[in-house]
Amino acid sequence: MHNKTLVELSKALQKGEYSSVELTHHFLDRIKKYDVNINSFITVTDDEALTAAKAADQIIANGDAGLLTGIPLAHKDIFCTHGVKTSCGSKMLDNFIAPYNATVVEKCQAAGMVMLGKTNMDEFAMGSSNETSFYGPVKNPWDIETVPGGSSGGSAAAVAARLAPIATGTDTGGSIRQPAALCGITGLKPTYGRVSRYGMIAFASSLDQAGPMGRSAEDVAHLLNVMSGFDERDSTSLDVPSDDYTANLNDNLAGLKIGLPKEYFAEGLDANVGKALESAIKEFEQAGASLHEISLPNTHLAVPIYYIIAPAECSSNLSRFDGVRFGYRCENPTDLNDLYTRSRGEGFGAEVKRRIMIGAYALSAGYYDAYYLKAQQIRRLISQDFSEAFKQVDVILGPTSPTTAFKIGEKLDDPLTMYLSDIYTIAVNMAGLPAMSIPAGLVEQRPVGLQLIGNYLKEAQLLNVAHQYQQVTDWHKTVPQNFV
Amino acid sequence: MSLLKEEVEKIAHLARISLNEQDIPAYTRNLSDIFAFVEQMNNVDTADIIPMAHPLDATARLRADIVSETNQRDHFQSIAPQVEAGLYLVPKVIE
């Protein structure tokens, strides 16, 4: 059951080949058996899952089922889930039982989906390796000595290991795409504002965007159909109609113009990753697409401005964690200041403290223009690079990450080197564009991710391009050998 | 750019984060490295460039000023560290 597509699972459920309860048991059993090796879940919600599965079976029996009714999924532990621990990978929220549901969670519930549990992640989504989690690192199912990427590393590893058919993630600088690449799965970051941020614990509000993580473009399209849409409870939600993201999957690619940014195939890209991408590019050419070299000249500025904008916004967003209303409180505070500073000093991990301090400094009196404002100006230049490129091409293709999965511990003590693993993904968040990562090869049994970037609101086109590639290749069907 | 230990202590105070004395050298080194890396922004001429606050340049949406939420104080306070009579408790602020 765990290698079937969402459509195959849905058909089997509706034909009565098995029930949602049986399907849910199957995945819960796999989690019990395998997750000790990869640590992809923070919380497994067995009882809630079986209750939801029973309800889904009833809906199916009544003939009222939608396509995803009864299908299990895992939520990144950044989404608030009513009555269920929502930790955001932090000691700060280790005792936090969310008092309401995120819109994304609500929508998945309304579609009849069954939540298996909450997946591990870098603390407050700040990391590219899942090593900053209070609950310990997630291991990559392809090689448990390597990282799964981050911050949605738990969701990526769970899907890759077939512990969940599909999962949710969030992406502020690459946190869906980079772990999708390193774990060999398919992940989509939609256009900024396409999916509601309500109830999604905020990191950098002008960049954060939720999206689906699954095994194929087709599966991801079905979950995006459920997740996306205007939400008045999110002030930056886009008030535009959602598409049917599955409608264009089968369009052929003849005449499609693919842009290859020369800055993405330059120094810094691992040679073997480059070779894997070359073979993938040939598949697109054979499918009738044309290739065009383009330039995104401000690419090198994306990581530097990210480390002003994201920390500035996080220092503001994370000021709510003060030990007063919810979350961790230090023992025996002597006065109010001691309560604030020790609750935060003890409740946050090193990377989160680093980023809050960068942001606090960049926003402090006298520095605003030199840092935040300057970064926001350069952000527009980066965005204009993409607008120029989309005058010439339909989609942009490049690597998701400069290397395959690296060893656990390898970059942990060197934040700057870690930050550069997001060099190809961050610019997309700056511009607010949709982009996805799809598996495009293996180098020494470690997956290579191919990134596709689209113009605003062109998720359906990206999914079409990805799906067509997955019709002629099998990388997305390759299972890590210990999890078959 | 190289930060001094005192500057890192000042930033930690602004952020209301207590740091262990033994961790301050590492934070000083890391933050200095990150700000040095960010300095390449200064090589870019951004005169007349309008800062970009929203990817699609959308402005904040307004709504009618009507009650849209019900009072859930007890529910929300059930997860608070310390409450009494509907109030959040903190150490005494005024003697």
PDB file of N, CA and C in Angstrom, chain A residues 133-201:
ATOM      1  N   SER A 133      16.810  20.817  15.625  1.00  0.00           N
ATOM      2  CA  SER A 133      15.608  20.415  16.364  1.00  0.00           C
ATOM      3  C   SER A 133      15.937  20.071  17.815  1.00  0.00           C
ATOM      4  N   PHE A 134      15.079  20.500  18.733  1.00  0.00           N
ATOM      5  CA  PHE A 134      15.190  20.115  20.141  1.00  0.00           C
ATOM      6  C   PHE A 134      15.027  18.600  20.294  1.00  0.00           C
ATOM      7  N   TYR A 135      14.366  17.961  19.342  1.00  0.00           N
ATOM      8  CA  TYR A 135      14.069  16.529  19.423  1.00  0.00           C
ATOM      9  C   TYR A 135      15.106  15.673  18.715  1.00  0.00           C
ATOM     10  N   GLY A 136      16.244  16.258  18.405  1.00  0.00           N
ATOM     11  CA  GLY A 136      17.321  15.495  17.775  1.00  0.00           C
ATOM     12  C   GLY A 136      17.205  15.519  16.269  1.00  0.00           C
ATOM     13  N   PRO A 137      18.322  15.239  15.586  1.00  0.00           N
ATOM     14  CA  PRO A 137      18.327  15.315  14.129  1.00  0.00           C
ATOM     15  C   PRO A 137      17.475  14.224  13.493  1.00  0.00           C
ATOM     16  N   VAL A 138      16.913  14.536  12.338  1.00  0.00           N
ATOM     17  CA  VAL A 138      16.297  13.514  11.488  1.00  0.00           C
ATOM     18  C   VAL A 138      17.424  12.908  10.657  1.00  0.00           C
ATOM     19  N   LYS A 139      17.313  11.603  10.367  1.00  0.00           N
ATOM     20  CA  LYS A 139      18.322  10.943   9.529  1.00  0.00           C
ATOM     21  C   LYS A 139      17.747  10.769   8.126  1.00  0.00           C
ATOM     22  N   ASN A 140      18.599  10.881   7.142  1.00  0.00           N
ATOM     23  CA  ASN A 140      18.161  10.707   5.754  1.00  0.00           C
ATOM     24  C   ASN A 140      17.976   9.213   5.461  1.00  0.00           C
ATOM     25  N   PRO A 141      16.774   8.802   4.999  1.00  0.00           N
ATOM     26  CA  PRO A 141      16.529   7.365   4.768  1.00  0.00           C
ATOM     27  C   PRO A 141      17.493   6.744   3.749  1.00  0.00           C
ATOM     28  N   TRP A 142      18.095   7.549   2.885  1.00  0.00           N
ATOM     29  CA  TRP A 142      19.026   7.010   1.886  1.00  0.00           C
ATOM     30  C   TRP A 142      20.366   6.657   2.506  1.00  0.00           C
ATOM     31  N   ASP A 143      20.723   7.324   3.593  1.00  0.00           N
ATOM     32  CA  ASP A 143      21.986   7.056   4.286  1.00  0.00           C
ATOM     33  C   ASP A 143      21.859   7.723   5.650  1.00  0.00           C
ATOM     34  N   ILE A 144      21.653   6.900   6.684  1.00  0.00           N
ATOM     35  CA  ILE A 144      21.296   7.492   7.974  1.00  0.00           C
ATOM     36  C   ILE A 144      22.450   8.234   8.651  1.00  0.00           C
ATOM     37  N   GLU A 145      23.604   8.257   7.991  1.00  0.00           N
ATOM     38  CA  GLU A 145      24.682   9.104   8.522  1.00  0.00           C
ATOM     39  C   GLU A 145      24.629  10.508   7.936  1.00  0.00           C
ATOM     40  N   THR A 146      23.684  10.732   7.016  1.00  0.00           N
ATOM     41  CA  THR A 146      23.587  12.054   6.393  1.00  0.00           C
ATOM     42  C   THR A 146      22.304  12.763   6.822  1.00  0.00           C
ATOM     43  N   VAL A 147      22.277  14.074   6.595  1.00  0.00           N
ATOM     44  CA  VAL A 147      21.111  14.881   6.960  1.00  0.00           C
ATOM     45  C   VAL A 147      20.027  14.738   5.886  1.00  0.00           C
ATOM     46  N   PRO A 148      18.762  14.983   6.278  1.00  0.00           N
ATOM     47  CA  PRO A 148      17.678  14.951   5.295  1.00  0.00           C
ATOM     48  C   PRO A 148      17.469  16.320   4.656  1.00  0.00           C
ATOM     49  N   GLY A 149      18.254  17.324   5.064  1.00  0.00           N
ATOM     50  CA  GLY A 149      17.964  18.705   4.670  1.00  0.00           C
ATOM     51  C   GLY A 149      16.979  19.307   5.655  1.00  0.00           C
ATOM     52  N   GLY A 150      16.692  20.579   5.457  1.00  0.00           N
ATOM     53  CA  GLY A 150      15.784  21.227   6.397  1.00  0.00           C
ATOM     54  C   GLY A 150      15.249  22.523   5.818  1.00  0.00           C
ATOM     55  N   SER A 151      14.271  23.110   6.444  1.00  0.00           N
ATOM     56  CA  SER A 151      13.807  22.712   7.753  1.00  0.00           C
ATOM     57  C   SER A 151      12.728  21.641   7.762  1.00  0.00           C
ATOM     58  N   SER A 152      12.066  21.365   6.624  1.00  0.00           N
ATOM     59  CA  SER A 152      11.011  20.346   6.630  1.00  0.00           C
ATOM     60  C   SER A 152      11.615  18.955   6.461  1.00  0.00           C
ATOM     61  N   GLY A 153      12.675  18.652   7.209  1.00  0.00           N
ATOM     62  CA  GLY A 153      13.402  17.401   7.055  1.00  0.00           C
ATOM     63  C   GLY A 153      12.594  16.188   7.495  1.00  0.00           C
ATOM     64  N   GLY A 154      11.758  16.351   8.519  1.00  0.00           N
ATOM     65  CA  GLY A 154      10.942  15.230   8.997  1.00  0.00           C
ATOM     66  C   GLY A 154       9.915  14.829   7.953  1.00  0.00           C
ATOM     67  N   SER A 155       9.247  15.809   7.365  1.00  0.00           N
ATOM     68  CA  SER A 155       8.251  15.520   6.326  1.00  0.00           C
ATOM     69  C   SER A 155       8.915  14.837   5.131  1.00  0.00           C
ATOM     70  N   ALA A 156      10.079  15.349   4.721  1.00  0.00           N
ATOM     71  CA  ALA A 156      10.772  14.779   3.559  1.00  0.00           C
ATOM     72  C   ALA A 156      11.209  13.346   3.835  1.00  0.00           C
ATOM     73  N   ALA A 157      11.790  13.112   5.018  1.00  0.00           N
ATOM     74  CA  ALA A 157      12.272  11.766   5.356  1.00  0.00           C
ATOM     75  C   ALA A 157      11.102  10.797   5.500  1.00  0.00           C
ATOM     76  N   ALA A 158      10.000  11.254   6.104  1.00  0.00           N
ATOM     77  CA  ALA A 158       8.840  10.372   6.305  1.00  0.00           C
ATOM     78  C   ALA A 158       8.261   9.932   4.957  1.00  0.00           C
ATOM     79  N   VAL A 159       8.180  10.864   4.009  1.00  0.00           N
ATOM     80  CA  VAL A 159       7.650  10.512   2.689  1.00  0.00           C
ATOM     81  C   VAL A 159       8.625   9.593   1.948  1.00  0.00           C
ATOM     82  N   ALA A 160       9.927   9.911   2.030  1.00  0.00           N
ATOM     83  CA  ALA A 160      10.927   9.095   1.338  1.00  0.00           C
ATOM     84  C   ALA A 160      10.954   7.671   1.881  1.00  0.00           C
ATOM     85  N   ALA A 161      10.771   7.527   3.199  1.00  0.00           N
ATOM     86  CA  ALA A 161      10.815   6.200   3.824  1.00  0.00           C
ATOM     87  C   ALA A 161       9.463   5.492   3.750  1.00  0.00           C
ATOM     88  N   ARG A 162       8.510   6.113   3.081  1.00  0.00           N
ATOM     89  CA  ARG A 162       7.159   5.544   2.930  1.00  0.00           C
ATOM     90  C   ARG A 162       6.483   5.352   4.295  1.00  0.00           C
ATOM     91  N   LEU A 163       6.697   6.314   5.209  1.00  0.00           N
ATOM     92  CA  LEU A 163       5.996   6.279   6.496  1.00  0.00           C
ATOM     93  C   LEU A 163       4.717   7.102   6.425  1.00  0.00           C
ATOM     94  N   ALA A 164       4.580   7.892   5.383  1.00  0.00           N
ATOM     95  CA  ALA A 164       3.360   8.655   5.112  1.00  0.00           C
ATOM     96  C   ALA A 164       3.279   8.818   3.596  1.00  0.00           C
ATOM     97  N   PRO A 165       2.059   8.732   3.028  1.00  0.00           N
ATOM     98  CA  PRO A 165       1.956   8.875   1.579  1.00  0.00           C
ATOM     99  C   PRO A 165       2.258  10.292   1.112  1.00  0.00           C
ATOM    100  N   ILE A 166       2.003  11.277   1.984  1.00  0.00           N
ATOM    101  CA  ILE A 166       2.203  12.674   1.612  1.00  0.00           C
ATOM    102  C   ILE A 166       2.291  13.493   2.892  1.00  0.00           C
ATOM    103  N   ALA A 167       2.854  14.703   2.791  1.00  0.00           N
ATOM    104  CA  ALA A 167       3.036  15.520   3.987  1.00  0.00           C
ATOM    105  C   ALA A 167       2.983  16.998   3.622  1.00  0.00           C
ATOM    106  N   THR A 168       2.849  17.821   4.660  1.00  0.00           N
ATOM    107  CA  THR A 168       2.922  19.269   4.459  1.00  0.00           C
ATOM    108  C   THR A 168       4.300  19.757   4.897  1.00  0.00           C
ATOM    109  N   GLY A 169       4.693  20.892   4.339  1.00  0.00           N
ATOM    110  CA  GLY A 169       5.947  21.525   4.734  1.00  0.00           C
ATOM    111  C   GLY A 169       5.796  23.028   4.632  1.00  0.00           C
ATOM    112  N   THR A 170       6.827  23.740   5.026  1.00  0.00           N
ATOM    113  CA  THR A 170       6.851  25.189   4.814  1.00  0.00           C
ATOM    114  C   THR A 170       8.226  25.578   4.295  1.00  0.00           C
ATOM    115  N   ASP A 171       8.261  26.712   3.591  1.00  0.00           N
ATOM    116  CA  ASP A 171       9.467  27.095   2.869  1.00  0.00           C
ATOM    117  C   ASP A 171       9.668  28.603   3.004  1.00  0.00           C
ATOM    118  N   THR A 172      10.727  28.987   3.715  1.00  0.00           N
ATOM    119  CA  THR A 172      11.053  30.399   3.917  1.00  0.00           C
ATOM    120  C   THR A 172      12.277  30.788   3.090  1.00  0.00           C
ATOM    121  N   GLY A 173      13.201  29.810   2.917  1.00  0.00           N
ATOM    122  CA  GLY A 173      14.390  30.063   2.097  1.00  0.00           C
ATOM    123  C   GLY A 173      14.786  28.814   1.318  1.00  0.00           C
ATOM    124  N   GLY A 174      13.896  27.811   1.327  1.00  0.00           N
ATOM    125  CA  GLY A 174      14.204  26.555   0.637  1.00  0.00           C
ATOM    126  C   GLY A 174      13.771  25.340   1.441  1.00  0.00           C
ATOM    127  N   SER A 175      13.048  25.569   2.526  1.00  0.00           N
ATOM    128  CA  SER A 175      12.763  24.515   3.509  1.00  0.00           C
ATOM    129  C   SER A 175      11.827  23.412   3.055  1.00  0.00           C
ATOM    130  N   ILE A 176      11.173  23.570   1.897  1.00  0.00           N
ATOM    131  CA  ILE A 176      10.461  22.436   1.286  1.00  0.00           C
ATOM    132  C   ILE A 176      11.366  21.806   0.229  1.00  0.00           C
ATOM    133  N   ARG A 177      11.960  22.666  -0.616  1.00  0.00           N
ATOM    134  CA  ARG A 177      12.670  22.174  -1.805  1.00  0.00           C
ATOM    135  C   ARG A 177      13.994  21.483  -1.476  1.00  0.00           C
ATOM    136  N   GLN A 178      14.762  22.065  -0.548  1.00  0.00           N
ATOM    137  CA  GLN A 178      16.083  21.478  -0.262  1.00  0.00           C
ATOM    138  C   GLN A 178      15.951  20.096   0.390  1.00  0.00           C
ATOM    139  N   PRO A 179      15.091  19.916   1.424  1.00  0.00           N
ATOM    140  CA  PRO A 179      14.928  18.549   1.948  1.00  0.00           C
ATOM    141  C   PRO A 179      14.287  17.601   0.932  1.00  0.00           C
ATOM    142  N   ALA A 180      13.382  18.120   0.090  1.00  0.00           N
ATOM    143  CA  ALA A 180      12.810  17.264  -0.962  1.00  0.00           C
ATOM    144  C   ALA A 180      13.943  16.755  -1.857  1.00  0.00           C
ATOM    145  N   ALA A 181      14.875  17.636  -2.203  1.00  0.00           N
ATOM    146  CA  ALA A 181      16.003  17.253  -3.059  1.00  0.00           C
ATOM    147  C   ALA A 181      16.871  16.206  -2.375  1.00  0.00           C
ATOM    148  N   LEU A 182      17.230  16.459  -1.121  1.00  0.00           N
ATOM    149  CA  LEU A 182      18.164  15.573  -0.420  1.00  0.00           C
ATOM    150  C   LEU A 182      17.547  14.216  -0.091  1.00  0.00           C
ATOM    151  N   CYS A 183      16.205  14.158  -0.010  1.00  0.00           N
ATOM    152  CA  CYS A 183      15.536  12.884   0.292  1.00  0.00           C
ATOM    153  C   CYS A 183      14.926  12.232  -0.949  1.00  0.00           C
ATOM    154  N   GLY A 184      15.078  12.854  -2.111  1.00  0.00           N
ATOM    155  CA  GLY A 184      14.574  12.234  -3.340  1.00  0.00           C
ATOM    156  C   GLY A 184      13.068  12.236  -3.471  1.00  0.00           C
ATOM    157  N   ILE A 185      12.412  13.290  -2.992  1.00  0.00           N
ATOM    158  CA  ILE A 185      10.958  13.372  -3.164  1.00  0.00           C
ATOM    159  C   ILE A 185      10.605  14.642  -3.940  1.00  0.00           C
ATOM    160  N   THR A 186       9.293  14.868  -4.106  1.00  0.00           N
ATOM    161  CA  THR A 186       8.801  16.006  -4.878  1.00  0.00           C
ATOM    162  C   THR A 186       8.178  17.011  -3.916  1.00  0.00           C
ATOM    163  N   GLY A 187       8.644  18.257  -3.953  1.00  0.00           N
ATOM    164  CA  GLY A 187       8.099  19.266  -3.038  1.00  0.00           C
ATOM    165  C   GLY A 187       7.851  20.567  -3.770  1.00  0.00           C
ATOM    166  N   LEU A 188       6.751  21.224  -3.435  1.00  0.00           N
ATOM    167  CA  LEU A 188       6.376  22.463  -4.120  1.00  0.00           C
ATOM    168  C   LEU A 188       6.187  23.606  -3.131  1.00  0.00           C
ATOM    169  N   LYS A 189       6.890  24.708  -3.392  1.00  0.00           N
ATOM    170  CA  LYS A 189       6.613  25.955  -2.681  1.00  0.00           C
ATOM    171  C   LYS A 189       5.752  26.812  -3.583  1.00  0.00           C
ATOM    172  N   PRO A 190       4.513  27.081  -3.199  1.00  0.00           N
ATOM    173  CA  PRO A 190       3.646  27.880  -4.058  1.00  0.00           C
ATOM    174  C   PRO A 190       4.027  29.365  -4.050  1.00  0.00           C
ATOM    175  N   THR A 191       3.377  30.136  -4.893  1.00  0.00           N
ATOM    176  CA  THR A 191       3.490  31.592  -4.897  1.00  0.00           C
ATOM    177  C   THR A 191       3.193  32.119  -3.486  1.00  0.00           C
ATOM    178  N   TYR A 192       3.958  33.129  -3.052  1.00  0.00           N
ATOM    179  CA  TYR A 192       3.713  33.713  -1.734  1.00  0.00           C
ATOM    180  C   TYR A 192       2.248  34.163  -1.634  1.00  0.00           C
ATOM    181  N   GLY A 193       1.547  33.688  -0.601  1.00  0.00           N
ATOM    182  CA  GLY A 193       0.151  34.085  -0.409  1.00  0.00           C
ATOM    183  C   GLY A 193      -0.862  33.096  -0.974  1.00  0.00           C
ATOM    184  N   ARG A 194      -0.403  32.068  -1.680  1.00  0.00           N
ATOM    185  CA  ARG A 194      -1.298  31.088  -2.293  1.00  0.00           C
ATOM    186  C   ARG A 194      -1.939  30.188  -1.226  1.00  0.00           C
ATOM    187  N   VAL A 195      -1.127  29.823  -0.231  1.00  0.00           N
ATOM    188  CA  VAL A 195      -1.615  28.963   0.861  1.00  0.00           C
ATOM    189  C   VAL A 195      -1.623  29.800   2.138  1.00  0.00           C
ATOM    190  N   SER A 196      -2.666  29.669   2.918  1.00  0.00           N
ATOM    191  CA  SER A 196      -2.830  30.494   4.119  1.00  0.00           C
ATOM    192  C   SER A 196      -1.724  30.245   5.144  1.00  0.00           C
ATOM    193  N   ARG A 197      -1.271  31.328   5.762  1.00  0.00           N
ATOM    194  CA  ARG A 197      -0.288  31.217   6.841  1.00  0.00           C
ATOM    195  C   ARG A 197      -0.952  31.193   8.207  1.00  0.00           C
ATOM    196  N   TYR A 198      -2.291  31.241   8.251  1.00  0.00           N
ATOM    197  CA  TYR A 198      -2.990  31.284   9.541  1.00  0.00           C
ATOM    198  C   TYR A 198      -2.722  29.991  10.329  1.00  0.00           C
ATOM    199  N   GLY A 199      -2.223  30.141  11.542  1.00  0.00           N
ATOM    200  CA  GLY A 199      -1.959  28.977  12.384  1.00  0.00           C
ATOM    201  C   GLY A 199      -0.661  28.265  12.062  1.00  0.00           C
ATOM    202  N   MET A 200       0.133  28.872  11.180  1.00  0.00           N
ATOM    203  CA  MET A 200       1.454  28.329  10.844  1.00  0.00           C
ATOM    204  C   MET A 200       2.431  29.206  11.620  1.00  0.00           C
ATOM    205  N   ILE A 201       3.183  28.627  12.525  1.00  0.00           N
ATOM    206  CA  ILE A 201       3.998  29.445  13.431  1.00  0.00           C
ATOM    207  C   ILE A 201       4.980  30.281  12.608  1.00  0.00           C
TER     208      ILE A 201
END
